[in-house]
PDB file of C-alpha atoms in Angstrom:
ATOM      1  CA  MET A   1       0.000   0.000   0.000  1.00  0.00           C
ATOM      2  CA  SER A   2       1.497   3.321  -1.098  1.00  0.00           C
ATOM      3  CA  VAL A   3       1.899   6.163   1.332  1.00  0.00           C
ATOM      4  CA  PRO A   4       0.245   9.441   0.307  1.00  0.00           C
ATOM      5  CA  GLY A   5       2.832  11.901  -0.957  1.00  0.00           C
ATOM      6  CA  GLU A   6       5.534   9.254  -1.546  1.00  0.00           C
ATOM      7  CA  GLY A   7       6.031  10.224  -5.188  1.00  0.00           C
ATOM      8  CA  LEU A   8       6.258  13.907  -4.298  1.00  0.00           C
ATOM      9  CA  ALA A   9       8.877  13.145  -1.668  1.00  0.00           C
ATOM     10  CA  LYS A  10      10.986  11.164  -4.164  1.00  0.00           C
ATOM     11  CA  GLY A  11      10.837  13.996  -6.689  1.00  0.00           C
ATOM     12  CA  LEU A  12      11.869  16.583  -4.121  1.00  0.00           C
ATOM     13  CA  ALA A  13      14.709  14.326  -2.987  1.00  0.00           C
ATOM     14  CA  VAL A  14      16.107  14.264  -6.506  1.00  0.00           C
ATOM     15  CA  THR A  15      15.790  18.045  -6.712  1.00  0.00           C
ATOM     16  CA  LEU A  16      17.579  18.566  -3.409  1.00  0.00           C
ATOM     17  CA  LYS A  17      20.348  16.149  -4.416  1.00  0.00           C
ATOM     18  CA  THR A  18      20.903  18.055  -7.657  1.00  0.00           C
ATOM     19  CA  MET A  19      20.946  21.410  -5.889  1.00  0.00           C
ATOM     20  CA  THR A  20      23.832  20.330  -3.693  1.00  0.00           C
ATOM     21  CA  ARG A  21      26.031  19.286  -6.612  1.00  0.00           C
ATOM     22  CA  ARG A  22      28.529  21.614  -8.204  1.00  0.00           C
ATOM     23  CA  SER A  23      27.382  22.950 -11.557  1.00  0.00           C
ATOM     24  CA  HIS A  24      29.484  22.349 -14.671  1.00  0.00           C
ATOM     25  CA  THR A  25      29.328  25.525 -16.722  1.00  0.00           C
ATOM     26  CA  GLN A  26      31.349  25.918 -19.896  1.00  0.00           C
ATOM     27  CA  GLN A  27      32.687  29.435 -20.289  1.00  0.00           C
ATOM     28  CA  TYR A  28      32.041  29.585 -24.024  1.00  0.00           C
ATOM     29  CA  PRO A  29      33.084  31.564 -26.046  1.00  0.00           C
ATOM     30  CA  ASP A  30      35.679  32.871 -23.588  1.00  0.00           C
ATOM     31  CA  VAL A  31      37.101  29.355 -23.170  1.00  0.00           C
ATOM     32  CA  ALA A  32      37.212  27.108 -26.218  1.00  0.00           C
ATOM     33  CA  PRO A  33      35.680  23.673 -25.648  1.00  0.00           C
ATOM     34  CA  GLU A  34      37.856  20.571 -25.817  1.00  0.00           C
ATOM     35  CA  LEU A  35      36.496  18.650 -28.779  1.00  0.00           C
ATOM     36  CA  PRO A  36      37.203  14.995 -29.568  1.00  0.00           C
ATOM     37  CA  PRO A  37      39.999  14.436 -32.091  1.00  0.00           C
ATOM     38  CA  ARG A  38      37.568  13.129 -34.737  1.00  0.00           C
ATOM     39  CA  SER A  39      35.026  15.943 -34.495  1.00  0.00           C
ATOM     40  CA  ARG A  40      33.152  16.821 -37.672  1.00  0.00           C
ATOM     41  CA  GLY A  41      33.226  20.581 -37.957  1.00  0.00           C
ATOM     42  CA  VAL A  42      33.884  21.739 -41.501  1.00  0.00           C
ATOM     43  CA  ILE A  43      35.312  20.081 -44.621  1.00  0.00           C
ATOM     44  CA  ALA A  44      38.702  21.303 -45.857  1.00  0.00           C
ATOM     45  CA  LEU A  45      40.019  20.949 -49.414  1.00  0.00           C
ATOM     46  CA  LEU A  46      43.599  20.260 -50.485  1.00  0.00           C
ATOM     47  CA  GLU A  47      43.360  21.464 -54.074  1.00  0.00           C
ATOM     48  CA  GLU A  48      46.721  20.021 -55.144  1.00  0.00           C
ATOM     49  CA  ASN A  49      45.484  16.466 -54.555  1.00  0.00           C
ATOM     50  CA  CYS A  50      42.173  16.830 -56.408  1.00  0.00           C
ATOM     51  CA  THR A  51      42.083  15.070 -59.797  1.00  0.00           C
ATOM     52  CA  VAL A  52      38.451  15.971 -60.627  1.00  0.00           C
ATOM     53  CA  CYS A  53      37.374  12.331 -60.475  1.00  0.00           C
ATOM     54  CA  MET A  54      33.869  13.473 -59.371  1.00  0.00           C
ATOM     55  CA  LEU A  55      33.503  10.638 -56.848  1.00  0.00           C
ATOM     56  CA  CYS A  56      32.661  12.991 -53.980  1.00  0.00           C
ATOM     57  CA  ALA A  57      29.963  14.800 -55.974  1.00  0.00           C
ATOM     58  CA  ARG A  58      28.414  11.548 -57.185  1.00  0.00           C
ATOM     59  CA  GLU A  59      28.315   9.895 -53.768  1.00  0.00           C
ATOM     60  CA  CYS A  60      27.015  12.939 -51.878  1.00  0.00           C
ATOM     61  CA  PRO A  61      23.450  12.098 -50.717  1.00  0.00           C
ATOM     62  CA  ASP A  62      22.514  15.793 -50.492  1.00  0.00           C
ATOM     63  CA  TRP A  63      24.034  16.877 -53.815  1.00  0.00           C
ATOM     64  CA  CYS A  64      25.717  19.818 -52.088  1.00  0.00           C
ATOM     65  CA  ILE A  65      29.090  19.547 -53.897  1.00  0.00           C
ATOM     66  CA  TYR A  66      29.501  21.423 -57.189  1.00  0.00           C
ATOM     67  CA  ILE A  67      32.549  20.806 -59.390  1.00  0.00           C
ATOM     68  CA  ASP A  68      33.538  22.319 -62.743  1.00  0.00           C
ATOM     69  CA  SER A  69      36.749  21.662 -64.671  1.00  0.00           C
ATOM     70  CA  HIS A  70      38.361  21.806 -68.076  1.00  0.00           C
ATOM     71  CA  LYS A  71      41.086  19.852 -69.854  1.00  0.00           C
ATOM     72  CA  GLU A  72      44.494  21.179 -70.787  1.00  0.00           C
ATOM     73  CA  GLU A  73      47.246  19.700 -72.929  1.00  0.00           C
ATOM     74  CA  VAL A  74      50.617  19.439 -71.244  1.00  0.00           C
ATOM     75  CA  ALA A  75      53.763  18.926 -73.320  1.00  0.00           C
ATOM     76  CA  VAL A  76      55.855  16.069 -71.968  1.00  0.00           C
ATOM     77  CA  PRO A  77      59.538  15.980 -72.993  1.00  0.00           C
ATOM     78  CA  GLY A  78      60.289  12.880 -75.015  1.00  0.00           C
ATOM     79  CA  ALA A  79      56.631  11.964 -75.544  1.00  0.00           C
ATOM     80  CA  ALA A  80      55.122  11.563 -78.992  1.00  0.00           C
ATOM     81  CA  ARG A  81      52.149  13.792 -78.223  1.00  0.00           C
ATOM     82  CA  PRO A  82      51.056  16.074 -75.373  1.00  0.00           C
ATOM     83  CA  ARG A  83      49.035  14.658 -72.526  1.00  0.00           C
ATOM     84  CA  GLN A  84      45.702  15.890 -71.240  1.00  0.00           C
ATOM     85  CA  ARG A  85      44.949  16.646 -67.609  1.00  0.00           C
ATOM     86  CA  ASN A  86      41.919  17.946 -65.742  1.00  0.00           C
ATOM     87  CA  VAL A  87      42.177  21.421 -64.237  1.00  0.00           C
ATOM     88  CA  LEU A  88      39.856  22.300 -61.358  1.00  0.00           C
ATOM     89  CA  ASP A  89      37.837  25.463 -61.998  1.00  0.00           C
ATOM     90  CA  ARG A  90      35.163  25.257 -59.308  1.00  0.00           C
ATOM     91  CA  PHE A  91      34.794  23.245 -56.109  1.00  0.00           C
ATOM     92  CA  ASP A  92      31.972  24.479 -53.887  1.00  0.00           C
ATOM     93  CA  ILE A  93      30.271  22.900 -50.876  1.00  0.00           C
ATOM     94  CA  ASP A  94      26.918  24.211 -49.692  1.00  0.00           C
ATOM     95  CA  PHE A  95      27.002  23.713 -45.924  1.00  0.00           C
ATOM     96  CA  SER A  96      23.363  24.760 -45.642  1.00  0.00           C
ATOM     97  CA  LEU A  97      22.529  21.411 -47.289  1.00  0.00           C
ATOM     98  CA  CYS A  98      25.396  19.295 -45.952  1.00  0.00           C
ATOM     99  CA  MET A  99      24.431  16.640 -43.402  1.00  0.00           C
ATOM    100  CA  TYR A 100      28.072  16.006 -42.353  1.00  0.00           C
ATOM    101  CA  CYS A 101      27.943  12.309 -43.169  1.00  0.00           C
ATOM    102  CA  GLY A 102      31.594  12.253 -44.299  1.00  0.00           C
ATOM    103  CA  ILE A 103      30.984  10.078 -47.373  1.00  0.00           C
ATOM    104  CA  CYS A 104      32.852  12.521 -49.616  1.00  0.00           C
ATOM    105  CA  ILE A 105      35.946  12.246 -47.425  1.00  0.00           C
ATOM    106  CA  GLU A 106      35.781   8.456 -47.317  1.00  0.00           C
ATOM    107  CA  VAL A 107      35.425   7.942 -51.087  1.00  0.00           C
ATOM    108  CA  CYS A 108      38.149  10.414 -52.088  1.00  0.00           C
ATOM    109  CA  PRO A 109      40.974   8.212 -53.467  1.00  0.00           C
ATOM    110  CA  PHE A 110      43.645  10.934 -53.341  1.00  0.00           C
ATOM    111  CA  ASP A 111      43.104  12.434 -49.844  1.00  0.00           C
ATOM    112  CA  ALA A 112      41.910  15.810 -51.081  1.00  0.00           C
ATOM    113  CA  LEU A 113      39.201  16.279 -48.413  1.00  0.00           C
ATOM    114  CA  TYR A 114      39.709  16.376 -44.647  1.00  0.00           C
ATOM    115  CA  TRP A 115      37.674  16.984 -41.521  1.00  0.00           C
ATOM    116  CA  SER A 116      38.419  20.114 -39.521  1.00  0.00           C
ATOM    117  CA  PRO A 117      37.142  20.536 -35.945  1.00  0.00           C
ATOM    118  CA  GLU A 118      36.268  24.197 -36.581  1.00  0.00           C
ATOM    119  CA  PHE A 119      32.557  24.896 -36.241  1.00  0.00           C
ATOM    120  CA  GLU A 120      32.364  28.673 -35.865  1.00  0.00           C
ATOM    121  CA  TYR A 121      31.310  29.624 -39.390  1.00  0.00           C
ATOM    122  CA  ALA A 122      27.701  30.675 -38.831  1.00  0.00           C
ATOM    123  CA  GLU A 123      26.402  33.352 -41.184  1.00  0.00           C
ATOM    124  CA  TYR A 124      23.521  35.805 -41.151  1.00  0.00           C
ATOM    125  CA  ASP A 125      22.855  35.083 -44.824  1.00  0.00           C
ATOM    126  CA  ILE A 126      22.317  31.473 -45.829  1.00  0.00           C
ATOM    127  CA  ARG A 127      23.948  32.126 -49.187  1.00  0.00           C
ATOM    128  CA  ASP A 128      27.260  32.754 -47.437  1.00  0.00           C
ATOM    129  CA  LEU A 129      27.371  29.085 -46.377  1.00  0.00           C
ATOM    130  CA  LEU A 130      28.391  28.198 -49.934  1.00  0.00           C
ATOM    131  CA  HIS A 131      32.179  27.865 -49.577  1.00  0.00           C
ATOM    132  CA  ASP A 132      34.295  27.956 -52.725  1.00  0.00           C
ATOM    133  CA  LYS A 133      37.627  26.200 -53.217  1.00  0.00           C
ATOM    134  CA  GLU A 134      39.609  29.171 -51.869  1.00  0.00           C
ATOM    135  CA  HIS A 135      37.541  29.252 -48.690  1.00  0.00           C
ATOM    136  CA  LEU A 136      37.720  25.467 -48.330  1.00  0.00           C
ATOM    137  CA  GLY A 137      41.486  25.638 -48.781  1.00  0.00           C
ATOM    138  CA  GLU A 138      41.785  28.058 -45.866  1.00  0.00           C
ATOM    139  CA  TRP A 139      40.361  25.413 -43.522  1.00  0.00           C
ATOM    140  CA  MET A 140      43.404  23.182 -44.175  1.00  0.00           C
ATOM    141  CA  ALA A 141      45.361  25.203 -41.613  1.00  0.00           C
ATOM    142  CA  THR A 142      42.972  23.956 -38.905  1.00  0.00           C
ATOM    143  CA  VAL A 143      43.122  20.258 -39.811  1.00  0.00           C
ATOM    144  CA  PRO A 144      44.787  18.350 -36.942  1.00  0.00           C
ATOM    145  CA  PRO A 145      47.731  16.059 -37.762  1.00  0.00           C
ATOM    146  CA  PRO A 146      47.014  12.342 -38.025  1.00  0.00           C
ATOM    147  CA  PRO A 147      47.616  10.237 -34.921  1.00  0.00           C
ATOM    148  CA  ALA A 148      50.958   8.513 -34.571  1.00  0.00           C
ATOM    149  CA  HIS A 149      51.247   4.873 -35.573  1.00  0.00           C
ATOM    150  CA  ASP A 150      51.059   2.286 -32.844  1.00  0.00           C
ATOM    151  CA  GLN A 151      54.438   0.585 -32.555  1.00  0.00           C
ATOM    152  CA  ASN A 152      52.799  -2.612 -31.305  1.00  0.00           C
ATOM    153  CA  GLY A 153      50.051  -2.618 -33.917  1.00  0.00           C
ATOM    154  CA  GLU A 154      49.896  -4.710 -37.044  1.00  0.00           C
ATOM    155  CA  PRO A 155      51.761  -3.255 -40.038  1.00  0.00           C
ATOM    156  CA  ALA A 156      49.954  -2.160 -43.146  1.00  0.00           C
ATOM    157  CA  LYS A 157      49.266  -4.701 -45.861  1.00  0.00           C
ATOM    158  CA  GLU A 158      51.704  -3.042 -48.240  1.00  0.00           C
ATOM    159  CA  GLU A 159      54.465  -2.988 -45.635  1.00  0.00           C
ATOM    160  CA  ALA A 160      53.835  -6.600 -44.644  1.00  0.00           C
ATOM    161  CA  ALA A 161      53.935  -7.693 -48.286  1.00  0.00           C
ATOM    162  CA  ALA A 162      57.221  -5.844 -48.814  1.00  0.00           C
ATOM    163  CA  ARG A 163      58.759  -7.504 -45.777  1.00  0.00           C
ATOM    164  CA  LYS A 164      57.517 -10.898 -46.880  1.00  0.00           C
ATOM    165  CA  ALA A 165      58.984 -10.494 -50.349  1.00  0.00           C
ATOM    166  CA  GLY A 166      62.344  -9.244 -49.047  1.00  0.00           C
ATOM    167  CA  THR A 167      65.542  -9.130 -51.086  1.00  0.00           C
ATOM    168  CA  PRO A 168      66.436 -12.304 -52.995  1.00  0.00           C
ATOM    169  CA  GLY A 169      69.747 -13.761 -51.839  1.00  0.00           C
ATOM    170  CA  ALA A 170      69.762 -12.102 -48.424  1.00  0.00           C
ATOM    171  CA  ALA A 171      70.382 -14.544 -45.611  1.00  0.00           C
ATOM    172  CA  GLY A 172      68.146 -12.718 -43.190  1.00  0.00           C
ATOM    173  CA  ASP A 173      65.165 -12.774 -45.555  1.00  0.00           C
ATOM    174  CA  ARG A 174      65.334 -16.488 -46.401  1.00  0.00           C
ATOM    175  CA  PRO A 175      62.699 -18.602 -44.705  1.00  0.00           C
ATOM    176  CA  ALA A 176      63.951 -21.182 -42.259  1.00  0.00           C
ATOM    177  CA  GLY A 177      64.172 -24.716 -43.578  1.00  0.00           C
ATOM    178  CA  PRO A 178      62.407 -27.728 -42.140  1.00  0.00           C
ATOM    179  CA  ALA A 179      65.380 -28.610 -39.928  1.00  0.00           C
ATOM    180  CA  ALA A 180      65.429 -25.135 -38.377  1.00  0.00           C
ATOM    181  CA  ARG A 181      61.680 -25.180 -37.744  1.00  0.00           C
ATOM    182  CA  THR A 182      61.612 -28.648 -36.136  1.00  0.00           C
ATOM    183  CA  GLY A 183      64.955 -28.397 -34.311  1.00  0.00           C
ATOM    184  CA  ARG A 184      66.197 -31.750 -35.699  1.00  0.00           C
ATOM    185  CA  PRO A 185      69.477 -32.025 -37.601  1.00  0.00           C
ATOM    186  CA  ALA A 186      69.121 -32.185 -41.328  1.00  0.00           C
ATOM    187  CA  ARG A 187      69.978 -35.434 -43.081  1.00  0.00           C
ATOM    188  CA  PRO A 188      73.253 -35.430 -44.991  1.00  0.00           C
ATOM    189  CA  THR A 189      72.804 -35.204 -48.708  1.00  0.00           C
ATOM    190  CA  PRO A 190      74.294 -38.295 -50.424  1.00  0.00           C
ATOM    191  CA  ALA A 191      77.091 -37.562 -52.841  1.00  0.00           C
ATOM    192  CA  ARG A 192      76.202 -37.928 -56.463  1.00  0.00           C
ATOM    193  CA  PRO A 193      78.157 -40.673 -58.316  1.00  0.00           C
ATOM    194  CA  THR A 194      80.708 -39.440 -60.786  1.00  0.00           C
ATOM    195  CA  SER A 195      80.303 -40.299 -64.423  1.00  0.00           C
ATOM    196  CA  ALA A 196      81.686 -43.820 -65.017  1.00  0.00           C
ATOM    197  CA  PRO A 197      83.650 -44.715 -68.172  1.00  0.00           C
ATOM    198  CA  PRO A 198      81.685 -46.456 -70.886  1.00  0.00           C
ATOM    199  CA  VAL A 199      81.608 -50.242 -70.458  1.00  0.00           C
ATOM    200  CA  THR A 200      82.336 -52.392 -73.519  1.00  0.00           C
ATOM    201  CA  THR A 201      80.981 -55.882 -73.643  1.00  0.00           C
ATOM    202  CA  GLU A 202      83.206 -58.613 -75.152  1.00  0.00           C
ATOM    203  CA  ARG A 203      82.222 -62.079 -76.234  1.00  0.00           C
ATOM    204  CA  PRO A 204      83.902 -64.961 -74.473  1.00  0.00           C
ATOM    205  CA  GLY A 205      86.857 -66.412 -76.396  1.00  0.00           C
ATOM    206  CA  SER A 206      87.322 -63.389 -78.617  1.00  0.00           C
ATOM    207  CA  ALA A 207      90.681 -61.650 -78.766  1.00  0.00           C
ATOM    208  CA  PRO A 208      90.980 -58.045 -77.687  1.00  0.00           C
ATOM    209  CA  PRO A 209      91.037 -55.537 -80.525  1.00  0.00           C
ATOM    210  CA  ALA A 210      94.439 -54.750 -81.939  1.00  0.00           C
ATOM    211  CA  VAL A 211      95.939 -51.405 -81.121  1.00  0.00           C
ATOM    212  CA  ASP A 212      98.355 -49.780 -83.573  1.00  0.00           C
ATOM    213  CA  PRO A 213     101.704 -48.833 -81.994  1.00  0.00           C
ATOM    214  CA  PRO A 214     102.554 -45.152 -81.969  1.00  0.00           C
ATOM    215  CA  ALA A 215     104.635 -43.919 -84.852  1.00  0.00           C
ATOM    216  CA  THR A 216     108.326 -43.294 -84.175  1.00  0.00           C
ATOM    217  CA  GLY A 217     110.365 -40.430 -85.477  1.00  0.00           C
ATOM    218  CA  SER A 218     109.631 -36.816 -86.065  1.00  0.00           C
ATOM    219  CA  PRO A 219     107.188 -35.488 -88.625  1.00  0.00           C
ATOM    220  CA  ALA A 220     110.118 -34.095 -90.627  1.00  0.00           C
ATOM    221  CA  ASP A 221     111.461 -37.637 -91.315  1.00  0.00           C
ATOM    222  CA  GLU A 222     108.289 -38.714 -93.032  1.00  0.00           C
ATOM    223  CA  GLU A 223     108.301 -38.738 -96.811  1.00  0.00           C
ATOM    224  CA  PRO A 224     105.800 -36.551 -98.555  1.00  0.00           C
ATOM    225  CA  PRO A 225     103.132 -38.411-100.451  1.00  0.00           C
TER     226      PRO A 225
END
């Protein structure tokens, strides 16, 4: 059987307990908040790495990335004909439409897009949230450096494959043989028999073939034919 006013007493107890605790107030904007290292603030562009592959614009679910480019012919010394390359003319991101999913950064094959923890880019006019490539390039100064590699972690696949391949002929890179893996001494390799002289078979009772004696004298004593 419940006591009248029990629920009210429990609610007031929670209120009194909260009143006695110390409040945690962030002094923003006087004190900048400590954000996690992988915070998603704004997208930065490294224009030198962009090859205008259009993967980021195609995979964007909000269609907020706009890219324009043109092709130029570059003369290559020693080549039969000049080569063509894409030149970036426009790279805009409309942050009023962006949902900060990060798909554009994940699909970029040349590391041209990065996350920056900066988030103070509010505007009074929504049209100012369209950042061009120059504005996106300015955010690169705020991109934090990548974390250091773990010395005890597994190496990358490329590095592991290079170590496995090694240098042919190096003693340190050769895999251990079966004797080294099992700890038992290896069996001695039997010596190969040397080539024996050809054996001639003779019939019983037959005389050995006659051998002509060597000629005596010098070649000068012989009469010409």
